[in-house]
PDB file of C-alpha atoms in Angstrom:
ATOM      1  CA  MET A   1     -37.039 -36.825 -19.508  1.00  0.00           C
ATOM      2  CA  ASP A   2     -34.036 -38.939 -17.829  1.00  0.00           C
ATOM      3  CA  TYR A   3     -31.906 -38.886 -21.104  1.00  0.00           C
ATOM      4  CA  GLN A   4     -29.367 -41.254 -19.368  1.00  0.00           C
ATOM      5  CA  ALA A   5     -31.931 -44.121 -18.857  1.00  0.00           C
ATOM      6  CA  TYR A   6     -33.536 -43.309 -22.205  1.00  0.00           C
ATOM      7  CA  TYR A   7     -30.686 -43.403 -24.476  1.00  0.00           C
ATOM      8  CA  GLY A   8     -28.283 -45.077 -22.282  1.00  0.00           C
ATOM      9  CA  TRP A   9     -26.531 -46.448 -25.365  1.00  0.00           C
ATOM     10  CA  VAL A  10     -25.389 -42.800 -26.297  1.00  0.00           C
ATOM     11  CA  TYR A  11     -23.652 -42.488 -22.671  1.00  0.00           C
ATOM     12  CA  GLN A  12     -22.054 -45.829 -22.744  1.00  0.00           C
ATOM     13  CA  MET A  13     -19.092 -44.462 -24.656  1.00  0.00           C
ATOM     14  CA  SER A  14     -16.190 -46.679 -25.304  1.00  0.00           C
ATOM     15  CA  HIS A  15     -12.942 -46.343 -26.998  1.00  0.00           C
ATOM     16  CA  HIS A  16     -14.937 -47.590 -30.534  1.00  0.00           C
ATOM     17  CA  TRP A  17     -16.622 -44.159 -30.694  1.00  0.00           C
ATOM     18  CA  VAL A  18     -15.151 -40.864 -32.254  1.00  0.00           C
ATOM     19  CA  TYR A  19     -15.656 -38.391 -29.546  1.00  0.00           C
ATOM     20  CA  GLN A  20     -16.636 -35.289 -31.828  1.00  0.00           C
ATOM     21  CA  HIS A  21     -19.594 -37.751 -33.606  1.00  0.00           C
ATOM     22  CA  THR A  22     -20.870 -38.830 -30.137  1.00  0.00           C
ATOM     23  CA  PHE A  23     -20.541 -35.155 -28.639  1.00  0.00           C
ATOM     24  CA  ILE A  24     -22.721 -33.861 -31.648  1.00  0.00           C
ATOM     25  CA  LEU A  25     -24.945 -36.920 -31.296  1.00  0.00           C
ATOM     26  CA  TRP A  26     -25.910 -36.095 -27.585  1.00  0.00           C
ATOM     27  CA  LEU A  27     -26.326 -32.599 -28.551  1.00  0.00           C
ATOM     28  CA  ALA A  28     -28.875 -33.490 -31.069  1.00  0.00           C
ATOM     29  CA  ILE A  29     -30.989 -36.164 -28.688  1.00  0.00           C
ATOM     30  CA  LYS A  30     -30.946 -33.349 -26.419  1.00  0.00           C
ATOM     31  CA  ALA A  31     -32.440 -30.899 -29.307  1.00  0.00           C
ATOM     32  CA  LYS A  32     -29.528 -28.612 -28.137  1.00  0.00           C
ATOM     33  CA  LEU A  33     -27.922 -27.889 -31.604  1.00  0.00           C
ATOM     34  CA  CYS A  34     -28.239 -24.237 -32.723  1.00  0.00           C
ATOM     35  CA  THR A  35     -30.622 -24.839 -35.590  1.00  0.00           C
ATOM     36  CA  GLN A  36     -31.774 -21.607 -37.131  1.00  0.00           C
ATOM     37  CA  ASP A  37     -35.674 -22.330 -36.107  1.00  0.00           C
ATOM     38  CA  LYS A  38     -34.317 -21.448 -32.668  1.00  0.00           C
ATOM     39  CA  LEU A  39     -33.326 -17.769 -34.089  1.00  0.00           C
ATOM     40  CA  ALA A  40     -36.580 -16.904 -35.142  1.00  0.00           C
ATOM     41  CA  ARG A  41     -37.539 -16.096 -31.505  1.00  0.00           C
ATOM     42  CA  TRP A  42     -35.283 -13.223 -32.018  1.00  0.00           C
ATOM     43  CA  PHE A  43     -35.802 -12.505 -35.710  1.00  0.00           C
ATOM     44  CA  PRO A  44     -39.144 -13.471 -36.586  1.00  0.00           C
ATOM     45  CA  ASN A  45     -39.039 -11.925 -40.186  1.00  0.00           C
ATOM     46  CA  LYS A  46     -36.008 -13.538 -41.301  1.00  0.00           C
ATOM     47  CA  SER A  47     -35.923 -16.996 -43.735  1.00  0.00           C
ATOM     48  CA  TYR A  48     -34.750 -19.841 -41.959  1.00  0.00           C
ATOM     49  CA  THR A  49     -34.406 -22.216 -45.024  1.00  0.00           C
ATOM     50  CA  CYS A  50     -32.604 -25.551 -44.869  1.00  0.00           C
ATOM     51  CA  SER A  51     -29.033 -25.169 -46.142  1.00  0.00           C
ATOM     52  CA  LEU A  52     -28.825 -28.918 -47.356  1.00  0.00           C
ATOM     53  CA  CYS A  53     -32.091 -28.942 -49.366  1.00  0.00           C
ATOM     54  CA  GLY A  54     -33.795 -25.458 -49.512  1.00  0.00           C
ATOM     55  CA  LYS A  55     -36.928 -26.441 -48.911  1.00  0.00           C
ATOM     56  CA  GLY A  56     -37.954 -26.599 -44.894  1.00  0.00           C
ATOM     57  CA  ASN A  57     -37.028 -24.621 -41.978  1.00  0.00           C
ATOM     58  CA  ASP A  58     -33.600 -25.339 -40.320  1.00  0.00           C
ATOM     59  CA  SER A  59     -34.698 -27.401 -37.229  1.00  0.00           C
ATOM     60  CA  HIS A  60     -33.621 -30.906 -35.766  1.00  0.00           C
ATOM     61  CA  ASP A  61     -36.570 -32.933 -36.974  1.00  0.00           C
ATOM     62  CA  HIS A  62     -36.416 -31.627 -40.739  1.00  0.00           C
ATOM     63  CA  LEU A  63     -32.374 -31.570 -40.681  1.00  0.00           C
ATOM     64  CA  PHE A  64     -32.041 -35.000 -39.636  1.00  0.00           C
ATOM     65  CA  PHE A  65     -35.010 -36.701 -41.033  1.00  0.00           C
ATOM     66  CA  ASN A  66     -37.187 -35.018 -43.285  1.00  0.00           C
ATOM     67  CA  CYS A  67     -34.460 -33.090 -45.359  1.00  0.00           C
ATOM     68  CA  ASP A  68     -34.328 -34.831 -48.983  1.00  0.00           C
ATOM     69  CA  PHE A  69     -30.268 -34.430 -48.682  1.00  0.00           C
ATOM     70  CA  ALA A  70     -29.794 -36.081 -44.990  1.00  0.00           C
ATOM     71  CA  CYS A  71     -32.407 -39.138 -46.431  1.00  0.00           C
ATOM     72  CA  GLU A  72     -30.295 -39.740 -48.919  1.00  0.00           C
ATOM     73  CA  VAL A  73     -27.043 -39.850 -46.712  1.00  0.00           C
ATOM     74  CA  TRP A  74     -29.119 -41.814 -44.051  1.00  0.00           C
ATOM     75  CA  ALA A  75     -30.598 -44.316 -46.611  1.00  0.00           C
ATOM     76  CA  LYS A  76     -26.719 -45.183 -47.428  1.00  0.00           C
ATOM     77  CA  VAL A  77     -25.586 -45.331 -43.660  1.00  0.00           C
ATOM     78  CA  CYS A  78     -28.467 -47.411 -42.521  1.00  0.00           C
ATOM     79  CA  ASP A  79     -27.775 -50.010 -45.931  1.00  0.00           C
ATOM     80  CA  ILE A  80     -24.335 -50.097 -44.849  1.00  0.00           C
ATOM     81  CA  ALA A  81     -24.807 -50.470 -41.364  1.00  0.00           C
ATOM     82  CA  LYS A  82     -27.947 -52.903 -41.457  1.00  0.00           C
ATOM     83  CA  ILE A  83     -30.185 -50.454 -39.776  1.00  0.00           C
ATOM     84  CA  GLU A  84     -33.909 -50.568 -40.966  1.00  0.00           C
ATOM     85  CA  PHE A  85     -34.546 -47.098 -42.209  1.00  0.00           C
ATOM     86  CA  GLN A  86     -37.979 -45.227 -41.612  1.00  0.00           C
ATOM     87  CA  LYS A  87     -38.396 -41.658 -42.589  1.00  0.00           C
ATOM     88  CA  THR A  88     -39.866 -40.636 -39.280  1.00  0.00           C
ATOM     89  CA  THR A  89     -38.988 -38.017 -36.719  1.00  0.00           C
ATOM     90  CA  TRP A  90     -36.016 -37.441 -35.091  1.00  0.00           C
ATOM     91  CA  VAL A  91     -37.406 -38.428 -31.749  1.00  0.00           C
ATOM     92  CA  VAL A  92     -39.203 -41.660 -32.827  1.00  0.00           C
ATOM     93  CA  THR A  93     -35.954 -42.458 -34.806  1.00  0.00           C
ATOM     94  CA  VAL A  94     -33.589 -41.896 -31.642  1.00  0.00           C
ATOM     95  CA  GLU A  95     -36.398 -43.584 -29.582  1.00  0.00           C
ATOM     96  CA  ASN A  96     -36.211 -46.753 -32.087  1.00  0.00           C
ATOM     97  CA  LEU A  97     -32.278 -47.024 -31.997  1.00  0.00           C
ATOM     98  CA  SER A  98     -32.241 -46.675 -28.461  1.00  0.00           C
ATOM     99  CA  LYS A  99     -34.180 -50.018 -28.036  1.00  0.00           C
ATOM    100  CA  LYS A 100     -32.275 -52.005 -30.789  1.00  0.00           C
ATOM    101  CA  ASN A 101     -28.642 -51.093 -30.394  1.00  0.00           C
ATOM    102  CA  ASN A 102     -27.982 -52.843 -26.906  1.00  0.00           C
ATOM    103  CA  GLY A 103     -25.125 -55.368 -26.848  1.00  0.00           C
ATOM    104  CA  ARG A 104     -21.478 -55.551 -27.990  1.00  0.00           C
ATOM    105  CA  ASN A 105     -21.479 -57.800 -30.926  1.00  0.00           C
ATOM    106  CA  ILE A 106     -19.697 -56.175 -34.157  1.00  0.00           C
ATOM    107  CA  TRP A 107     -22.989 -54.921 -35.945  1.00  0.00           C
ATOM    108  CA  ALA A 108     -24.151 -53.353 -32.705  1.00  0.00           C
ATOM    109  CA  VAL A 109     -20.904 -51.198 -32.472  1.00  0.00           C
ATOM    110  CA  ILE A 110     -21.265 -50.536 -36.123  1.00  0.00           C
ATOM    111  CA  ARG A 111     -25.126 -49.192 -35.831  1.00  0.00           C
ATOM    112  CA  LYS A 112     -23.629 -47.087 -33.072  1.00  0.00           C
ATOM    113  CA  ILE A 113     -20.709 -45.584 -34.390  1.00  0.00           C
ATOM    114  CA  SER A 114     -22.500 -45.108 -37.848  1.00  0.00           C
ATOM    115  CA  VAL A 115     -25.296 -43.119 -36.477  1.00  0.00           C
ATOM    116  CA  ALA A 116     -23.198 -40.987 -34.535  1.00  0.00           C
ATOM    117  CA  ALA A 117     -20.809 -40.690 -37.720  1.00  0.00           C
ATOM    118  CA  ALA A 118     -24.312 -39.966 -39.579  1.00  0.00           C
ATOM    119  CA  VAL A 119     -25.495 -37.210 -37.547  1.00  0.00           C
ATOM    120  CA  TYR A 120     -22.077 -35.587 -37.241  1.00  0.00           C
ATOM    121  CA  HIS A 121     -21.172 -35.409 -41.132  1.00  0.00           C
ATOM    122  CA  ILE A 122     -24.723 -34.127 -41.620  1.00  0.00           C
ATOM    123  CA  TRP A 123     -24.557 -31.539 -39.294  1.00  0.00           C
ATOM    124  CA  LYS A 124     -21.192 -30.493 -40.514  1.00  0.00           C
ATOM    125  CA  GLU A 125     -22.670 -30.381 -43.995  1.00  0.00           C
ATOM    126  CA  ARG A 126     -25.035 -28.073 -42.905  1.00  0.00           C
ATOM    127  CA  ASN A 127     -22.500 -25.954 -41.247  1.00  0.00           C
ATOM    128  CA  ASN A 128     -20.278 -25.828 -44.270  1.00  0.00           C
ATOM    129  CA  ARG A 129     -23.276 -24.388 -46.576  1.00  0.00           C
ATOM    130  CA  LEU A 130     -24.587 -22.247 -44.343  1.00  0.00           C
ATOM    131  CA  PHE A 131     -21.353 -20.509 -43.009  1.00  0.00           C
ATOM    132  CA  ASN A 132     -18.467 -21.591 -45.579  1.00  0.00           C
ATOM    133  CA  ASN A 133     -20.484 -21.192 -48.842  1.00  0.00           C
ATOM    134  CA  CYS A 134     -19.359 -24.804 -49.567  1.00  0.00           C
ATOM    135  CA  LYS A 135     -21.307 -27.661 -50.826  1.00  0.00           C
ATOM    136  CA  ARG A 136     -20.694 -31.257 -51.083  1.00  0.00           C
ATOM    137  CA  SER A 137     -23.050 -33.650 -52.472  1.00  0.00           C
ATOM    138  CA  THR A 138     -24.625 -36.829 -50.747  1.00  0.00           C
ATOM    139  CA  GLU A 139     -21.861 -39.054 -52.223  1.00  0.00           C
ATOM    140  CA  GLU A 140     -19.026 -36.716 -50.966  1.00  0.00           C
ATOM    141  CA  VAL A 141     -20.395 -36.780 -47.704  1.00  0.00           C
ATOM    142  CA  PHE A 142     -21.164 -40.542 -47.548  1.00  0.00           C
ATOM    143  CA  GLY A 143     -17.838 -41.019 -48.909  1.00  0.00           C
ATOM    144  CA  ALA A 144     -16.105 -38.943 -45.973  1.00  0.00           C
ATOM    145  CA  LEU A 145     -18.302 -40.505 -43.247  1.00  0.00           C
ATOM    146  CA  CYS A 146     -17.358 -44.056 -44.203  1.00  0.00           C
ATOM    147  CA  GLU A 147     -13.662 -43.252 -44.972  1.00  0.00           C
ATOM    148  CA  GLU A 148     -13.733 -42.010 -41.057  1.00  0.00           C
ATOM    149  CA  LEU A 149     -15.394 -45.259 -40.134  1.00  0.00           C
ATOM    150  CA  ARG A 150     -13.297 -47.422 -41.771  1.00  0.00           C
ATOM    151  CA  GLY A 151     -10.262 -45.605 -40.120  1.00  0.00           C
ATOM    152  CA  LYS A 152     -11.763 -46.247 -36.697  1.00  0.00           C
ATOM    153  CA  MET A 153     -12.989 -49.971 -37.050  1.00  0.00           C
ATOM    154  CA  THR A 154      -9.446 -50.756 -37.916  1.00  0.00           C
ATOM    155  CA  THR A 155      -8.515 -50.208 -34.242  1.00  0.00           C
ATOM    156  CA  ILE A 156     -11.564 -52.529 -32.876  1.00  0.00           C
ATOM    157  CA  THR A 157     -10.565 -55.866 -31.670  1.00  0.00           C
ATOM    158  CA  VAL A 158     -12.898 -58.766 -32.228  1.00  0.00           C
ATOM    159  CA  LYS A 159     -13.212 -62.455 -31.959  1.00  0.00           C
ATOM    160  CA  GLN A 160     -13.474 -64.452 -35.125  1.00  0.00           C
ATOM    161  CA  SER A 161     -17.362 -64.908 -36.126  1.00  0.00           C
ATOM    162  CA  ALA A 162     -19.222 -64.970 -39.329  1.00  0.00           C
ATOM    163  CA  ASN A 163     -20.565 -61.593 -38.492  1.00  0.00           C
ATOM    164  CA  VAL A 164     -17.258 -60.061 -38.437  1.00  0.00           C
ATOM    165  CA  CYS A 165     -16.514 -61.382 -41.706  1.00  0.00           C
ATOM    166  CA  GLU A 166     -19.602 -59.936 -43.274  1.00  0.00           C
ATOM    167  CA  ALA A 167     -18.999 -56.790 -42.076  1.00  0.00           C
ATOM    168  CA  GLU A 168     -15.159 -56.736 -43.035  1.00  0.00           C
ATOM    169  CA  GLU A 169     -16.458 -57.576 -46.465  1.00  0.00           C
ATOM    170  CA  LEU A 170     -19.136 -55.028 -46.452  1.00  0.00           C
ATOM    171  CA  TRP A 171     -16.891 -52.185 -45.211  1.00  0.00           C
ATOM    172  CA  ASN A 172     -13.945 -53.159 -46.912  1.00  0.00           C
ATOM    173  CA  VAL A 173     -11.841 -53.067 -43.712  1.00  0.00           C
ATOM    174  CA  LYS A 174      -9.734 -55.551 -41.608  1.00  0.00           C
ATOM    175  CA  PHE A 175     -10.646 -55.819 -37.661  1.00  0.00           C
ATOM    176  CA  GLN A 176      -7.924 -56.754 -35.141  1.00  0.00           C
ATOM    177  CA  ARG A 177      -8.344 -60.195 -33.592  1.00  0.00           C
ATOM    178  CA  LYS A 178      -8.233 -61.250 -30.186  1.00  0.00           C
ATOM    179  CA  ASN A 179      -5.982 -63.883 -29.330  1.00  0.00           C
ATOM    180  CA  VAL A 180      -7.957 -66.698 -27.929  1.00  0.00           C
TER     181      VAL A 180
END
């Protein structure tokens, strides 16, 4: 599959993106994150239960949209980023996002960086639980995600518009204004 043509919105890096978020998103889209289901080939008798919810197997599909913990985080992110949340497969979700996130208006930018941040923070929480035995609630993960995005948003320069005012109010952030 030609990932660049199909998921071009991820490849269109700009100064708005947080690079760690984008890198993890890129790996997730290509299904290259080292989830435990990939280890099952070499260690078939071991249990590879999701460290976030304790229910399903640790795989890309489960981790990002079938895991109860991740779904709670996604629902909150989608609400604040004005993304239509649908519990589906990872591939379908990425396809839908790639179709809807073209453009440079403030909400398109917020959606892009929010999706990347959600994937990054879910992956980070999974790793913290798996390797550091450190657990946070969905509220704590969502709070850290929002705080990081608010910091990034303060660096975005925008033209004055109703959408910008709405985003500032919803996110409790102040964008830089372009001199017209």
